[in-house]
Amino acid sequence: MNPYNKRLKKWVFFYTDFILKGTIQSERIHPMDVQMAVFHCADGFLKQLMVTKLSQCQYALPLLVPDPFTQQIEFPLWTFRQINKSWKKRNTNNETISQSQPIYKAQTPMVFFFRFGSLSSSKSQLMNSLINEKHNTFFHRNCPGSSRTRVLMDGVVEIAWFCPSGTNDDKFTDCVAFCNLHGDAGDHEKQLQILTEMASVNVVLLPRLDRNDGHAAKIQNLYKDRIPLIFLFTEDESEINEMREGKIKIGLKDRNQADVSEELRRAITDCLSQSSSTFRLEDVTKHSDIRVDEEDDDDCRRGREAAKQLMSLLEKKSLREIKDSFLPHQGKLWRQWSKKNKELHRLRGDETEMDISRKQTEIKKIRQQQHESDTSKFMTFFINEIQSDTANKKIYFLKWFEILLDEYISADLSAIHNKYDKKWSTVVRLKENYDKSEQLITEQTELDRISEELQAAALGLEHIMREIGQIYESCSSVKKNKKDLQVHFSSLPSLAAEMMISGFPLELMDGDAAHVPLIWISAVLDELIQKLGDQRVFVLSVLGLQSSGKSTMLNAMFGLQFAVSAGRCTRGAFMQLVRVSDEMRTQLNFDYILVVDTEGLNALELAGKSSRDHDNELATFVVGLANLTLINIFGENPAEMQDVLQIVVQAFMRMKKVRLNPSCVFVHQNVSDVTAGEKTKEGRRRLQEKLDEMTKLAAEEEVYDAEFFSDVIAFDAQSDVKYFAHLWEGNLPMAPPNPKYCENIQELKKNIMSHARKSDKMMLSHLKICIKDLWEALLNERFVFSFRNSLEISAYRKLETEYNKWSWSLRSAMMETENKLHNKIENEAIHEVEETDLKRELKKTSEKVEKSMSEFFDKDKDKDILIHWKASFEIKIKDVQENIARETKRKLNEILQQRDLKKKIDAQRTNHENTLYEKSKELALKLKDKANDKETLKKEFDLYWEQCVKKIITDTPQIKHIDILTDVKRLLSDVHQGYLPLDHRKEGTEDSIFNVLRFSEYVIIKRSTKKVITDAVMDASQTVNASFGHAQTLSPEDEDKLRSLVSHIVQQTDRMIQSFNISKMGYNISTIQQLIDYINKRVKEHQGGSVKYVFKNEFFMVLVLSIFKRANKMIADQHRLFREANDPVLYLKRRREEYYSIFQKYCQGAASAAIFGEIICQKLKEPIEQSVYKKTARDLASEMRSNCESLNGNRSNLEKHILKTLAEEEDFEKYMNYIHEPTDHFKSFIRDEVTQYITDKFSVSVLPKMKENIELLQQKIMKAAHESTEHVKVNSGDVGLWLKSFTQQLSGELIFSEKDLCGVKHDDVKDFNLLEDVIRQELPAIMSDISNRFNTNTFPVNLDYKFRPGELLIDHFCQCCWVQCPFCKAICTNTIENHPGDHSVSFHRVSGLNGIYYNNTDYLCAHICTSAVASSTLFFFPNESQKVLWRDYRTAGEDYAKWNITPDLSELPYWKWFVCRFQKDLEKKYSKTFEGQGKIPAEWKNYSKQDALESLDKYI
């Protein structure tokens, strides 16, 4: 058991017993007993915290503490280590001298008070009157809550210090320590001995001098001692009287307390003037027989030794030298890196991709230099120590280090502060006198120099952690460990995370470099998540002027450790974790409060200048990060208030514009009378007016429509404005905290908790992303334009993935329904399809999807973000259901219409088959007597077969092979004869329409606009050299519209070809004519619109031929399936063996039922095969949707895998297809993925799935046969009834009906049990045959296109957004077609990939959209009459306004690698070069294919 736990357990028994006794005696517990009980139970850290807080509140502190059980005296020196005291005194020249020291180091006079016996007067109360008569520094008998009985205070020595303010009304002119021994001094000889020896003045209280008193000997010894002694007699009425030199007596009985106090003060002052002895806390340790807590605690002792060893490495260097020598990573290099990074993100107008790459290279070079910097022995030792296994020892080490470091730097820092104060006073005096002489300039320059010196001298634990952070960032950037670093750099964030958990603040924004070390902060938060779990946090930040009490307020509210001492004001921003208790956790629904403290706004920077930009940056950052921001206003100066409010209002306005919704509370500190209702009411009104005024000013600057502060943020002036009393009650340094201030703190805390209950909670993982998003947006200056909410993007992508699953569930369910109804239509079981019936079939799946949606939106960890899209996605899912039902109805109605049209084809085939059955039966009857002569039977059957087939072929024309392109050319030739003779066409023109770079060669500009366009383009190129252009005849907008026209025509012709159902209806040249007519109609409609050109005849010809060449394989495949099913030569050849088997059975005299059963099985063979193939295709599509890595996510995931495949294959033509024909490429990719999946998984997944489907179908067939037999028996029916029942039961499973057997005579079938048995016997062989023929060559080739798994998945995935970026043509990655919100892509491309080039040049453009929009002077021309800044691209028209392109200056290796890899191919394709303005930066060539592939995982 931990020693502190043992001690606590011991004390619980002790104090429980004491409380019970006190209760019986109706005696209240003494407050000091409570304090001492906690002190005894506490560990070293809690003791130190208690004593530090007691000191801040100007209460006396335990100096010597006897153990209640053993009476051993403990000196808790450790508890004093964090206490600093400040005071002012006057020197002989009457100049005020300020002093500030750690109290354990301070050498001051000490006055020791003790008593003998029981007294009527209170010693502690008398001491209070000497130190601060308005405050009970020492608790005494007359204090509220006191009681007669106390258990733990006797023998305790308390100490307090009087600190003068340097004024005439100071009670003492120097700092004086006062010690108070509680209880009868005669009972506590050790304490008495130690303190009387160390005191400058001893003060003893006793009733009177009595030689017979038991303490007379002790008093006699004190009297003889050289140390001044003051007697206070409680039973004596005499005034002050000097018994001899240094020995004074004062009577207390029946005297005025003020008079006594004044006499005693004078007496002590006189004695002190005679005594030269001083007291120092550390000297108490020299006394034997007392236990010193620091020596008794092994962890504390070892921590101190380690800290001393670390400090010894500083080698008495100056503060500036320490940073340069021991902390090189955070100095000049880190500031340079920060500056360069900001320059990179804040591009000047004339900067190109070359400049961007140069800056990125410089940044990498600085990181490399950082990495090459030596890790000092100092840092190595520090890192090794904080990796200590013992948590206590580690914390002791850190605290000791802070203590010793403060001691080390305090003298130098104090001297610099004094110099700064003097110089500042001089500058102020000169300014007040309106002095504009050279002296003012000289003094101001000197002040700036001292400011820089002050900045360089600042050194604390935060600088050490900053150094560790920069070591980590440099190693992380170059991706290797430092040679002289004894641990791996990846372990460093864990150390910082452990420190945060232990209660240490972590620097969030470096105030010196004005930069957030994102890599370091992200890594530390990742480690926090590892150690604590992804906890819920409520982020509370504070903003206000410098030295307005922000940090003090946070420390008081949450017991934090933010720096508050003079000269140690917060720089930048720090964050600290506050754990929420289990009880509060259930009420608040979060686990931690993350408190963010910031440097003061509108403050004089250490460089001596005020930076409004920096203030805006800081305010925007912490406001955006926080759930709630405390706006701290100090005093009642309207001018100061206005400066803060304008910055704050602007920050909240920016949050509103990017859809972040933080809240705020205004804390008005240092208000003289917070209880005056009218005054606070007036104050609230005045604040509201100021906020509204600032809102109007900020709205002008941010271009936002808002008149009142309430338009920007939900704000209630009554509940969200708090008035605070003065922190101190009286004058410093002896003023205690104002109790009213403490009450105000508690009220504010309640208000914060109230806000927290209503606030959206943030996970630690979300916090990390939020920090990154906010800072990256701020780096780009234009915050609103640059802000990219990664949390929303991540949540939306997750929603897209779920949407994909929901829509696939609906689509998959409808496919099953469609298949069932399709079969029934073919079987003529139904004759119409209603949409309501389809929706009813979908209802069960729809309810499951709705439930899944509800659970997702209600239970997902990002539910607070997802709620924004809940309503729109519910509507989208309903739209999907409507569309699926509508589309399915359309397809089924087409089948209904085509069913009647193909009746003749089906009837003809059935007639041929059944005629053959009957003819073979007739022949068998003739040859019945030769049933055993197999050779004769075979010869006769072959002769008969040849005659029958010959007759069928004669009566039925053979279905020939088709040549689609020849038919197309013939039709075009007939229509356009004389315009463009086909024999003069260039070779390869047919497919050029899809790869055409510019459509200008296919159009003629109308005469009225030709000159205008040419002039506009020429003028544009003269005005702005960096603008982009295309051809001089068609604007980029017109080119895009033509490309879109071609794409839409292609998609619609694909749909039309599918609807023709060629695999069932056969090919007819009229279908080609329909398609050509449709294309002609669309082209004329487009030309008839508001366009400035007419098409050449060549455009139509090339478009038609290109489309048909593309569709050739699809039509040919479908015609092949039709021919195989309906050409008598082919299908009779395929069925010959089946007919011969039945012929043999006829010859052998088999029963009619047996032969009919075999005929049924033979007739079922093809329907079974098609049914199994289609079902396996649907199952496979569903499996791939779940298991195939490229197809199991959202649209972005699919695109990532496409880009990976392209990079791995390095096929330029495929890249061009992807860039110019993205829809085609996506479809091809999905088909390839399906083919590969079938090949890879055939034996483990596809074949087992098919066999499972065969088995299920076999069971259904046998069940139908059995139930039909039973049905006939029950109803005494005939074979007709059996067949009707059998086909009806299978009508939803197979395309098989009574009409398939209409020509086969079966009236003589009577034995239905035999019929069922034959089917049971024959069916397995058929199923086995189907299974054996099932392989990668037959599946899915033997399926119609629309039933293939690839096409099913294409139908699903291609129902998405296909809008392309108006600049680089990257496709919007949104999974949903017609989605809400802007179009966006994960990362944009180099514009030159699409053929864009600079005006009047042959130089392809090397700009990337996301860097171009960061430029302030780069223009583009969306049309001939418009000139638009890239950064204002949304103003260029509807196509541009719907895109969200945020500045991104990150490396984006993928397309840079592509441009370098295929530079020559691109230049050849576009007949342009990457030279001049478009020269490829040399740095791009350093990217490898591996870099490109890895970047896909990073950015998508």
Short mmCIF file of C-alpha atoms in Angstrom, two decimals, residues 908-1069:
data_model
loop_
_atom_site.label_atom_id
_atom_site.label_comp_id
_atom_site.label_asym_id
_atom_site.label_seq_id
_atom_site.Cartn_x
_atom_site.Cartn_y
_atom_site.Cartn_z
CA GLN A 908 -40.95 -20.03 -83.29
CA ARG A 909 -38.17 -21.43 -81.17
CA THR A 910 -40.59 -23.34 -78.91
CA ASN A 911 -42.34 -24.68 -82.00
CA HIS A 912 -39.04 -25.93 -83.43
CA GLU A 913 -38.12 -27.63 -80.16
CA ASN A 914 -41.50 -29.23 -79.59
CA THR A 915 -41.78 -30.33 -83.22
CA LEU A 916 -38.48 -32.11 -82.80
CA TYR A 917 -39.76 -33.81 -79.64
CA GLU A 918 -42.88 -35.04 -81.41
CA LYS A 919 -41.04 -36.14 -84.56
CA SER A 920 -38.46 -38.01 -82.50
CA LYS A 921 -41.33 -39.69 -80.62
CA GLU A 922 -42.93 -40.80 -83.91
CA LEU A 923 -39.58 -42.17 -85.13
CA ALA A 924 -39.06 -43.99 -81.84
CA LEU A 925 -42.42 -45.72 -82.13
CA LYS A 926 -41.42 -46.97 -85.58
CA LEU A 927 -38.11 -48.29 -84.26
CA LYS A 928 -39.49 -49.71 -81.02
CA ASP A 929 -38.61 -53.25 -81.98
CA LYS A 930 -34.97 -52.24 -82.51
CA ALA A 931 -34.59 -50.64 -79.11
CA ASN A 932 -31.55 -52.74 -78.27
CA ASP A 933 -29.72 -52.03 -81.53
CA LYS A 934 -27.89 -48.88 -80.51
CA GLU A 935 -26.00 -48.51 -83.77
CA THR A 936 -29.18 -48.64 -85.85
CA LEU A 937 -30.95 -46.22 -83.52
CA LYS A 938 -28.04 -43.81 -83.74
CA LYS A 939 -27.92 -43.97 -87.53
CA GLU A 940 -31.66 -43.47 -87.88
CA PHE A 941 -31.68 -40.56 -85.38
CA ASP A 942 -28.78 -38.82 -87.17
CA LEU A 943 -30.54 -39.10 -90.52
CA TYR A 944 -33.80 -37.88 -89.04
CA TRP A 945 -32.01 -35.01 -87.21
CA GLU A 946 -30.25 -33.77 -90.35
CA GLN A 947 -33.54 -33.75 -92.29
CA CYS A 948 -35.41 -31.90 -89.51
CA VAL A 949 -32.70 -29.30 -88.96
CA LYS A 950 -32.38 -28.76 -92.71
CA LYS A 951 -36.11 -28.12 -92.98
CA ILE A 952 -36.07 -25.75 -89.96
CA ILE A 953 -33.12 -23.81 -91.43
CA THR A 954 -34.92 -23.62 -94.78
CA ASP A 955 -38.10 -22.32 -93.13
CA THR A 956 -36.19 -20.01 -90.74
CA PRO A 957 -33.52 -17.57 -91.98
CA GLN A 958 -30.22 -17.87 -90.15
CA ILE A 959 -29.29 -15.03 -87.77
CA LYS A 960 -26.11 -13.55 -89.20
CA HIS A 961 -23.15 -11.75 -87.66
CA ILE A 962 -23.50 -7.97 -87.63
CA ASP A 963 -21.16 -5.12 -88.56
CA ILE A 964 -22.45 -2.11 -86.65
CA LEU A 965 -19.90 0.44 -87.87
CA THR A 966 -20.63 -0.42 -91.51
CA ASP A 967 -24.35 0.08 -90.87
CA VAL A 968 -23.64 3.40 -89.16
CA LYS A 969 -21.46 4.64 -92.02
CA ARG A 970 -24.05 3.60 -94.57
CA LEU A 971 -26.79 5.49 -92.74
CA LEU A 972 -24.57 8.56 -92.36
CA SER A 973 -23.59 8.36 -96.00
CA ASP A 974 -27.24 8.32 -97.03
CA VAL A 975 -28.06 11.38 -94.94
CA HIS A 976 -24.91 13.47 -95.45
CA GLN A 977 -23.88 12.45 -98.92
CA GLY A 978 -21.93 15.26 -100.55
CA TYR A 979 -20.92 16.98 -97.33
CA LEU A 980 -18.10 14.77 -96.09
CA PRO A 981 -17.44 11.66 -98.18
CA LEU A 982 -16.56 8.79 -95.90
CA ASP A 983 -13.69 7.61 -98.05
CA HIS A 984 -11.94 10.96 -97.44
CA ARG A 985 -12.10 10.68 -93.65
CA LYS A 986 -8.82 10.51 -91.81
CA GLU A 987 -7.86 7.23 -90.25
CA GLY A 988 -8.67 7.13 -86.56
CA THR A 989 -11.13 10.05 -86.66
CA GLU A 990 -13.87 7.85 -85.23
CA ASP A 991 -12.55 7.97 -81.69
CA SER A 992 -11.12 11.49 -81.68
CA ILE A 993 -14.18 13.19 -80.21
CA PHE A 994 -13.39 11.88 -76.73
CA ASN A 995 -9.77 12.97 -76.78
CA VAL A 996 -10.20 16.26 -78.59
CA LEU A 997 -8.30 19.07 -76.89
CA ARG A 998 -10.32 21.93 -78.34
CA PHE A 999 -13.63 21.84 -80.13
CA SER A 1000 -12.71 24.97 -82.11
CA GLU A 1001 -11.86 22.85 -85.17
CA TYR A 1002 -15.44 21.56 -85.24
CA VAL A 1003 -17.22 24.92 -85.10
CA ILE A 1004 -17.53 28.11 -87.09
CA ILE A 1005 -17.73 31.31 -85.04
CA LYS A 1006 -20.65 33.47 -86.00
CA ARG A 1007 -19.46 36.54 -87.85
CA SER A 1008 -20.92 39.05 -85.37
CA THR A 1009 -18.95 37.71 -82.40
CA LYS A 1010 -15.67 36.57 -83.89
CA LYS A 1011 -13.91 39.93 -83.65
CA VAL A 1012 -15.20 40.59 -80.13
CA ILE A 1013 -13.80 37.32 -78.80
CA THR A 1014 -10.42 37.75 -80.50
CA ASP A 1015 -10.06 41.33 -79.25
CA ALA A 1016 -11.04 40.38 -75.73
CA VAL A 1017 -8.48 37.63 -75.53
CA MET A 1018 -5.76 39.85 -77.00
CA ASP A 1019 -6.60 42.62 -74.55
CA ALA A 1020 -6.58 40.16 -71.66
CA SER A 1021 -3.14 38.90 -72.53
CA GLN A 1022 -1.80 42.43 -72.73
CA THR A 1023 -3.29 43.39 -69.37
CA VAL A 1024 -2.24 40.46 -67.20
CA ASN A 1025 0.63 38.23 -68.18
CA ALA A 1026 -0.31 35.63 -65.58
CA SER A 1027 -3.88 35.12 -66.77
CA PHE A 1028 -4.92 31.83 -68.32
CA GLY A 1029 -6.39 31.22 -71.78
CA HIS A 1030 -7.59 28.50 -74.17
CA ALA A 1031 -8.19 28.87 -77.92
CA GLN A 1032 -8.85 32.28 -79.43
CA THR A 1033 -12.13 31.21 -80.95
CA LEU A 1034 -14.01 29.44 -78.16
CA SER A 1035 -14.00 30.59 -74.57
CA PRO A 1036 -13.19 28.09 -71.81
CA GLU A 1037 -16.85 28.23 -70.85
CA ASP A 1038 -17.95 27.23 -74.38
CA GLU A 1039 -15.37 24.43 -74.50
CA ASP A 1040 -16.73 23.08 -71.21
CA LYS A 1041 -20.31 23.22 -72.44
CA LEU A 1042 -19.44 21.29 -75.58
CA ARG A 1043 -17.57 18.67 -73.59
CA SER A 1044 -20.58 18.41 -71.29
CA LEU A 1045 -22.89 18.01 -74.33
CA VAL A 1046 -20.81 15.10 -75.64
CA SER A 1047 -20.75 13.47 -72.21
CA HIS A 1048 -24.53 13.72 -71.79
CA ILE A 1049 -25.19 12.33 -75.26
CA VAL A 1050 -22.87 9.37 -74.56
CA GLN A 1051 -24.61 8.59 -71.26
CA GLN A 1052 -28.08 8.77 -72.83
CA THR A 1053 -27.15 6.60 -75.82
CA ASP A 1054 -25.79 4.00 -73.36
CA ARG A 1055 -29.17 3.97 -71.61
CA MET A 1056 -31.03 3.69 -74.92
CA ILE A 1057 -28.91 0.72 -76.03
CA GLN A 1058 -29.66 -1.04 -72.72
CA SER A 1059 -33.38 -0.35 -73.18
CA PHE A 1060 -33.40 -1.94 -76.65
CA ASN A 1061 -32.85 -5.32 -74.92
CA ILE A 1062 -30.93 -6.64 -77.90
CA SER A 1063 -30.06 -9.90 -76.15
CA LYS A 1064 -33.77 -10.77 -76.18
CA MET A 1065 -35.10 -8.80 -79.15
CA GLY A 1066 -32.20 -9.09 -81.52
CA TYR A 1067 -30.35 -6.44 -83.49
CA ASN A 1068 -32.12 -4.23 -86.01
CA ILE A 1069 -30.65 -1.39 -88.01
#
